[in-house]
Amino acid sequence: KCRVRLEYSWKQLWTALISLLKFVVHHETDLVHEHNIFQLASQVINIFNLFITYGDTFLPTAGSYDELYYELIRMHHVFDSMYSMALRYTTGEVQWKESAAKLSNHLVNVRAIIQHFTPKIDSWSASNHLTALTEDQVLDVVRCNYDTLTLKLH
């Protein structure tokens, strides 16, 4: 068995993907009548799921994996909005209902990461009497709390 580590600035990719999701959420009302935005969003989320589930086999360092989690947590509002958008289309007889349901299911791991680490970060922040944390402080909290995180294999 051989492992290949891909040297790349992964943070740029994650930022671009999150920006695409932000665009879709922001322009939902304009796009949803003409395009299956849920299928596009699912494809983007599945790229994140690939990194979440298998990133340790090809990301160059453990720090790269930590940075992925940091970006997901930092940009949680985009994923929260994406999930809310998907839920709105899973009820009633609406176009794209099935695709919206798939998107909400694909968001399980991203949401689990956000829901797992956010209270731990908030607790650490409160116990250290800080209102704003640096990236390094958040990464330290993330590194110390991987062991209690449960994810779903995709």
Coordinates of N, CA and C in Angstrom, one line a residue:
K1 N 0.9 -1.2 0.0 CA 0.0 0.0 0.0 C 0.9 1.2 0.0
C2 N 0.6 2.2 -0.8 CA 1.4 3.4 -1.0 C 0.5 4.6 -0.7
R3 N 1.1 5.5 0.0 CA 0.4 6.8 0.3 C 1.0 7.9 -0.4
V4 N 0.3 8.7 -1.1 CA 0.8 9.9 -1.8 C 0.2 11.1 -1.0
R5 N 1.1 12.0 -0.7 CA 0.7 13.2 0.0 C 0.8 14.3 -1.1
L6 N -0.3 15.0 -1.3 CA -0.4 16.0 -2.3 C -0.1 17.4 -1.7
E7 N 1.0 17.9 -2.1 CA 1.4 19.3 -1.7 C 0.6 20.3 -2.5
Y8 N -0.2 21.0 -1.8 CA -1.1 22.0 -2.5 C -1.6 23.0 -1.4
S9 N -1.9 24.1 -1.8 CA -2.5 25.1 -0.9 C -4.0 24.8 -0.8
W10 N -4.3 23.8 0.0 CA -5.7 23.4 0.1 C -6.7 24.4 0.6
K11 N -6.2 25.3 1.4 CA -7.0 26.4 2.0 C -7.6 27.2 0.8
Q12 N -6.9 27.4 -0.2 CA -7.4 28.2 -1.4 C -8.6 27.5 -2.0
L13 N -8.5 26.2 -2.1 CA -9.6 25.4 -2.7 C -10.8 25.4 -1.8
W14 N -10.6 25.3 -0.5 CA -11.7 25.3 0.5 C -12.4 26.7 0.5
T15 N -11.6 27.7 0.4 CA -12.2 29.1 0.4 C -13.0 29.3 -0.9
A16 N -12.5 28.8 -2.0 CA -13.3 28.9 -3.3 C -14.6 28.1 -3.2
L17 N -14.5 26.9 -2.7 CA -15.7 26.1 -2.6 C -16.8 26.8 -1.7
I18 N -16.3 27.3 -0.6 CA -17.2 28.0 0.4 C -17.8 29.2 -0.3
S19 N -17.0 29.9 -1.0 CA -17.5 31.1 -1.7 C -18.6 30.7 -2.7
L20 N -18.4 29.6 -3.4 CA -19.4 29.2 -4.3 C -20.7 28.8 -3.6
L21 N -20.6 28.2 -2.5 CA -21.8 27.9 -1.7 C -22.5 29.2 -1.2
K22 N -21.6 30.1 -0.8 CA -22.2 31.4 -0.3 C -22.9 32.1 -1.4
F23 N -22.4 32.0 -2.6 CA -23.1 32.6 -3.8 C -24.4 31.9 -4.1
V24 N -24.4 30.6 -4.0 CA -25.7 29.9 -4.2 C -26.7 30.3 -3.2
V25 N -26.3 30.3 -1.9 CA -27.3 30.7 -0.9 C -27.8 32.1 -1.1
H26 N -26.9 33.0 -1.4 CA -27.2 34.4 -1.5 C -28.2 34.6 -2.7
H27 N -28.0 33.9 -3.8 CA -28.8 34.0 -5.0 C -29.8 32.9 -5.2
E28 N -30.2 32.3 -4.1 CA -31.1 31.2 -4.1 C -32.4 31.5 -4.9
T29 N -33.1 32.6 -4.6 CA -34.3 32.9 -5.2 C -34.2 33.1 -6.7
D30 N -33.1 33.7 -7.2 CA -32.9 33.9 -8.6 C -32.5 32.6 -9.3
L31 N -31.8 31.7 -8.7 CA -31.3 30.5 -9.3 C -32.2 29.3 -9.2
V32 N -33.0 29.1 -8.2 CA -33.7 27.9 -7.9 C -34.8 27.6 -8.9
H33 N -35.4 28.6 -9.6 CA -36.4 28.4 -10.5 C -35.9 27.8 -11.8
E34 N -34.7 28.1 -12.1 CA -34.1 27.6 -13.4 C -33.1 26.5 -13.3
H35 N -32.5 26.3 -12.1 CA -31.4 25.3 -11.9 C -31.6 24.5 -10.7
N36 N -31.1 23.3 -10.7 CA -31.1 22.4 -9.5 C -29.8 22.8 -8.7
I37 N -30.0 23.9 -7.9 CA -28.8 24.3 -7.1 C -28.5 23.3 -6.0
F38 N -29.4 22.5 -5.7 CA -29.2 21.5 -4.6 C -28.2 20.4 -5.1
Q39 N -28.3 20.1 -6.4 CA -27.3 19.1 -6.9 C -25.9 19.7 -7.0
L40 N -25.8 20.9 -7.4 CA -24.5 21.6 -7.4 C -24.0 21.7 -6.0
A41 N -24.8 22.1 -5.0 CA -24.3 22.2 -3.6 C -23.9 20.9 -3.1
S42 N -24.7 19.8 -3.4 CA -24.3 18.5 -3.0 C -22.9 18.1 -3.5
Q43 N -22.7 18.4 -4.7 CA -21.4 18.0 -5.3 C -20.2 18.7 -4.5
V44 N -20.4 20.0 -4.2 CA -19.4 20.8 -3.5 C -19.3 20.2 -2.1
I45 N -20.4 19.9 -1.4 CA -20.4 19.3 0.0 C -19.7 17.9 -0.1
N46 N -19.9 17.2 -1.1 CA -19.3 15.9 -1.2 C -17.8 16.0 -1.4
I47 N -17.3 17.1 -2.0 CA -15.8 17.3 -2.0 C -15.3 17.5 -0.6
F48 N -16.1 18.3 0.2 CA -15.7 18.4 1.6 C -15.8 17.1 2.3
N49 N -16.8 16.3 2.0 CA -16.9 15.0 2.7 C -15.7 14.1 2.3
L50 N -15.2 14.2 1.1 CA -14.0 13.5 0.7 C -12.8 13.8 1.6
F51 N -12.6 15.1 1.8 CA -11.5 15.6 2.6 C -11.8 15.2 4.1
I52 N -13.0 15.3 4.6 CA -13.3 15.0 5.9 C -13.0 13.5 6.2
T53 N -13.5 12.7 5.3 CA -13.4 11.2 5.5 C -12.1 10.6 5.1
Y54 N -11.5 11.1 4.1 CA -10.2 10.5 3.6 C -9.0 11.4 3.5
G55 N -9.2 12.6 3.9 CA -8.1 13.6 3.8 C -6.8 13.2 4.5
D56 N -6.9 12.4 5.6 CA -5.7 12.0 6.3 C -4.9 11.1 5.4
T57 N -5.4 10.6 4.3 CA -4.6 9.7 3.5 C -3.8 10.4 2.4
F58 N -4.2 11.7 2.1 CA -3.6 12.4 1.0 C -3.2 13.8 1.3
L59 N -3.7 14.4 2.3 CA -3.3 15.8 2.7 C -1.9 15.7 3.2
P60 N -1.1 16.8 2.9 CA 0.4 16.7 3.2 C 0.7 16.6 4.7
T61 N -0.1 17.2 5.5 CA 0.2 17.2 7.0 C -1.0 17.1 7.8
A62 N -0.9 16.8 9.1 CA -2.0 16.8 10.0 C -2.6 18.3 10.1
G63 N -1.6 19.2 10.0 CA -2.0 20.6 10.0 C -3.0 21.0 8.9
S64 N -2.9 20.4 7.8 CA -3.8 20.7 6.7 C -5.2 20.2 7.0
Y65 N -5.3 19.1 7.7 CA -6.6 18.6 8.2 C -7.2 19.5 9.2
D66 N -6.3 20.0 10.1 CA -6.8 21.0 11.1 C -7.3 22.2 10.5
E67 N -6.6 22.7 9.4 CA -7.1 23.9 8.7 C -8.4 23.7 8.0
L68 N -8.7 22.5 7.5 CA -10.0 22.2 6.9 C -11.1 22.4 8.0
Y69 N -10.9 21.8 9.1 CA -11.8 22.0 10.2 C -12.0 23.4 10.6
Y70 N -10.9 24.1 10.7 CA -11.0 25.5 11.1 C -11.8 26.3 10.1
E71 N -11.6 26.1 8.8 CA -12.4 26.8 7.8 C -13.9 26.4 7.9
L72 N -14.2 25.2 8.1 CA -15.6 24.7 8.3 C -16.3 25.4 9.5
I73 N -15.5 25.5 10.6 CA -16.1 26.1 11.8 C -16.2 27.6 11.6
R74 N -15.2 28.2 11.0 CA -15.1 29.7 10.8 C -16.3 30.1 9.9
M75 N -16.6 29.4 8.9 CA -17.6 29.7 7.9 C -18.9 29.0 8.2
H76 N -19.2 28.6 9.4 CA -20.3 27.8 9.7 C -21.6 28.5 9.2
H77 N -21.7 29.8 9.2 CA -22.9 30.4 8.8 C -23.3 30.1 7.3
V78 N -22.3 29.8 6.5 CA -22.6 29.4 5.1 C -23.3 28.0 5.1
F79 N -22.7 27.1 5.9 CA -23.2 25.8 5.9 C -24.6 25.7 6.7
D80 N -24.7 26.5 7.7 CA -26.0 26.6 8.4 C -27.1 27.1 7.4
S81 N -26.8 28.2 6.6 CA -27.7 28.7 5.6 C -28.0 27.7 4.6
M82 N -27.0 26.9 4.1 CA -27.2 25.9 3.1 C -28.2 24.8 3.6
Y83 N -28.0 24.4 4.9 CA -28.9 23.4 5.5 C -30.3 23.9 5.6
S84 N -30.4 25.2 6.1 CA -31.8 25.8 6.2 C -32.5 25.9 4.8
M85 N -31.7 26.3 3.8 CA -32.2 26.3 2.5 C -32.7 25.0 2.0
A86 N -31.9 23.9 2.2 CA -32.3 22.6 1.8 C -33.6 22.1 2.6
L87 N -33.6 22.4 3.8 CA -34.8 22.0 4.6 C -36.1 22.7 4.1
R88 N -36.0 23.9 3.7 CA -37.2 24.6 3.1 C -37.8 23.9 1.9
Y89 N -36.9 23.2 1.2 CA -37.4 22.6 -0.1 C -37.7 21.1 0.1
T90 N -37.5 20.6 1.3 CA -37.8 19.2 1.6 C -39.3 19.0 2.0
T91 N -40.0 20.0 2.3 CA -41.4 19.9 2.7 C -42.3 20.4 1.6
G92 N -43.5 19.8 1.5 CA -44.4 20.2 0.5 C -44.1 19.6 -0.9
E93 N -44.9 19.9 -1.8 CA -44.7 19.4 -3.2 C -44.0 20.5 -4.0
V94 N -42.7 20.5 -3.9 CA -41.9 21.6 -4.6 C -40.9 20.9 -5.5
Q95 N -40.5 21.7 -6.5 CA -39.5 21.2 -7.4 C -38.2 21.0 -6.6
W96 N -37.4 20.1 -7.0 CA -36.1 19.8 -6.4 C -36.1 19.2 -5.0
K97 N -37.3 18.7 -4.6 CA -37.5 18.2 -3.2 C -36.5 17.1 -2.9
E98 N -36.3 16.1 -3.8 CA -35.4 15.0 -3.6 C -34.0 15.5 -3.5
S99 N -33.6 16.4 -4.4 CA -32.2 16.9 -4.4 C -31.9 17.7 -3.1
A100 N -32.9 18.4 -2.6 CA -32.8 19.2 -1.4 C -32.6 18.2 -0.2
A101 N -33.4 17.1 -0.2 CA -33.2 16.1 0.9 C -31.8 15.5 0.8
K102 N -31.3 15.2 -0.4 CA -30.0 14.6 -0.5 C -28.9 15.6 0.0
L103 N -29.1 16.9 -0.3 CA -28.2 17.9 0.2 C -28.2 17.9 1.7
S104 N -29.3 17.9 2.3 CA -29.4 18.0 3.8 C -28.7 16.8 4.4
N105 N -28.8 15.6 3.7 CA -28.1 14.4 4.2 C -26.6 14.5 4.0
H106 N -26.2 15.1 2.9 CA -24.7 15.2 2.6 C -24.1 16.2 3.6
L107 N -24.9 17.0 4.2 CA -24.3 18.0 5.2 C -24.1 17.4 6.6
V108 N -24.4 16.2 6.8 CA -24.3 15.6 8.1 C -22.9 15.7 8.8
N109 N -21.9 15.4 8.1 CA -20.5 15.5 8.7 C -20.1 17.0 8.9
V110 N -20.4 17.8 8.0 CA -20.0 19.2 8.1 C -20.7 19.8 9.4
R111 N -22.0 19.5 9.5 CA -22.8 20.0 10.6 C -22.3 19.3 11.9
A112 N -21.9 18.1 11.9 CA -21.4 17.4 13.1 C -20.1 18.0 13.6
I113 N -19.2 18.4 12.6 CA -18.0 19.1 13.0 C -18.3 20.4 13.6
I114 N -19.1 21.2 13.0 CA -19.5 22.5 13.6 C -20.1 22.4 14.9
Q115 N -21.1 21.5 15.1 CA -21.8 21.3 16.3 C -20.9 20.7 17.4
H116 N -19.9 19.9 17.0 CA -19.0 19.4 18.0 C -18.0 20.4 18.6
F117 N -17.4 21.1 17.7 CA -16.3 22.0 18.1 C -16.8 23.4 18.6
T118 N -17.9 23.9 18.1 CA -18.3 25.2 18.5 C -18.5 25.4 20.0
P119 N -19.2 24.5 20.7 CA -19.3 24.6 22.1 C -18.0 24.5 22.9
K120 N -17.1 23.7 22.3 CA -15.8 23.5 22.9 C -14.9 24.8 22.8
I121 N -15.0 25.4 21.6 CA -14.3 26.7 21.4 C -14.9 27.8 22.3
D122 N -16.3 27.8 22.4 CA -16.9 28.8 23.2 C -16.5 28.6 24.7
S123 N -16.5 27.4 25.1 CA -16.1 27.1 26.5 C -14.7 27.5 26.8
W124 N -13.8 27.2 25.9 CA -12.4 27.5 26.0 C -12.2 29.1 26.0
S125 N -12.9 29.7 25.2 CA -12.9 31.2 25.1 C -13.4 31.8 26.4
A126 N -14.5 31.3 27.0 CA -15.1 31.8 28.2 C -14.1 31.5 29.4
S127 N -13.5 30.4 29.4 CA -12.7 30.0 30.6 C -11.4 30.8 30.5
N128 N -11.0 31.3 29.4 CA -9.8 32.1 29.2 C -10.1 33.6 29.1
H129 N -11.4 34.0 29.3 CA -11.9 35.4 29.3 C -11.5 36.1 28.0
L130 N -11.7 35.4 26.9 CA -11.4 36.0 25.6 C -12.7 36.1 24.8
T131 N -12.9 37.2 24.1 CA -14.1 37.3 23.2 C -13.8 37.0 21.8
A132 N -12.5 37.1 21.4 CA -12.1 36.8 20.0 C -10.9 35.9 20.1
L133 N -10.9 34.8 19.4 CA -9.8 33.9 19.4 C -9.0 34.0 18.1
T134 N -7.7 33.8 18.2 CA -6.9 33.7 17.0 C -7.0 32.4 16.3
E135 N -6.6 32.3 15.1 CA -6.7 31.0 14.4 C -5.9 29.9 15.1
D136 N -4.7 30.3 15.7 CA -3.9 29.3 16.4 C -4.7 28.8 17.6
Q137 N -5.4 29.7 18.3 CA -6.1 29.2 19.5 C -7.2 28.3 19.2
V138 N -8.0 28.6 18.1 CA -9.0 27.7 17.6 C -8.5 26.4 17.2
L139 N -7.3 26.4 16.5 CA -6.7 25.2 16.0 C -6.3 24.3 17.2
D140 N -5.8 24.9 18.3 CA -5.4 24.2 19.5 C -6.6 23.5 20.1
V141 N -7.8 24.2 20.1 CA -9.0 23.5 20.7 C -9.4 22.4 19.8
V142 N -9.3 22.6 18.5 CA -9.7 21.5 17.5 C -8.8 20.3 17.7
R143 N -7.5 20.5 17.8 CA -6.6 19.4 17.9 C -6.8 18.6 19.2
C144 N -7.3 19.3 20.3 CA -7.5 18.6 21.5 C -8.8 17.9 21.6
N145 N -9.7 18.0 20.6 CA -11.0 17.5 20.7 C -11.4 16.6 19.6
Y146 N -10.5 16.1 18.8 CA -10.8 15.2 17.7 C -11.4 13.9 18.3
D147 N -10.8 13.4 19.4 CA -11.1 12.1 19.9 C -12.6 11.9 20.2
T148 N -13.4 12.9 20.5 CA -14.8 12.8 20.8 C -15.7 13.1 19.7
L149 N -15.2 13.3 18.5 CA -16.0 13.6 17.3 C -16.4 12.3 16.6
T150 N -17.6 12.2 16.3 CA -18.2 11.1 15.5 C -18.7 11.5 14.2
L151 N -18.1 10.9 13.1 CA -18.5 11.2 11.8 C -19.1 10.0 11.1
K152 N -19.8 10.3 10.0 CA -20.4 9.2 9.2 C -19.6 9.0 7.9
L153 N -19.3 7.8 7.6 CA -18.6 7.5 6.3 C -19.5 7.7 5.1
H154 N -18.9 8.3 4.1 CA -19.7 8.6 2.9 C -19.1 7.7 1.8

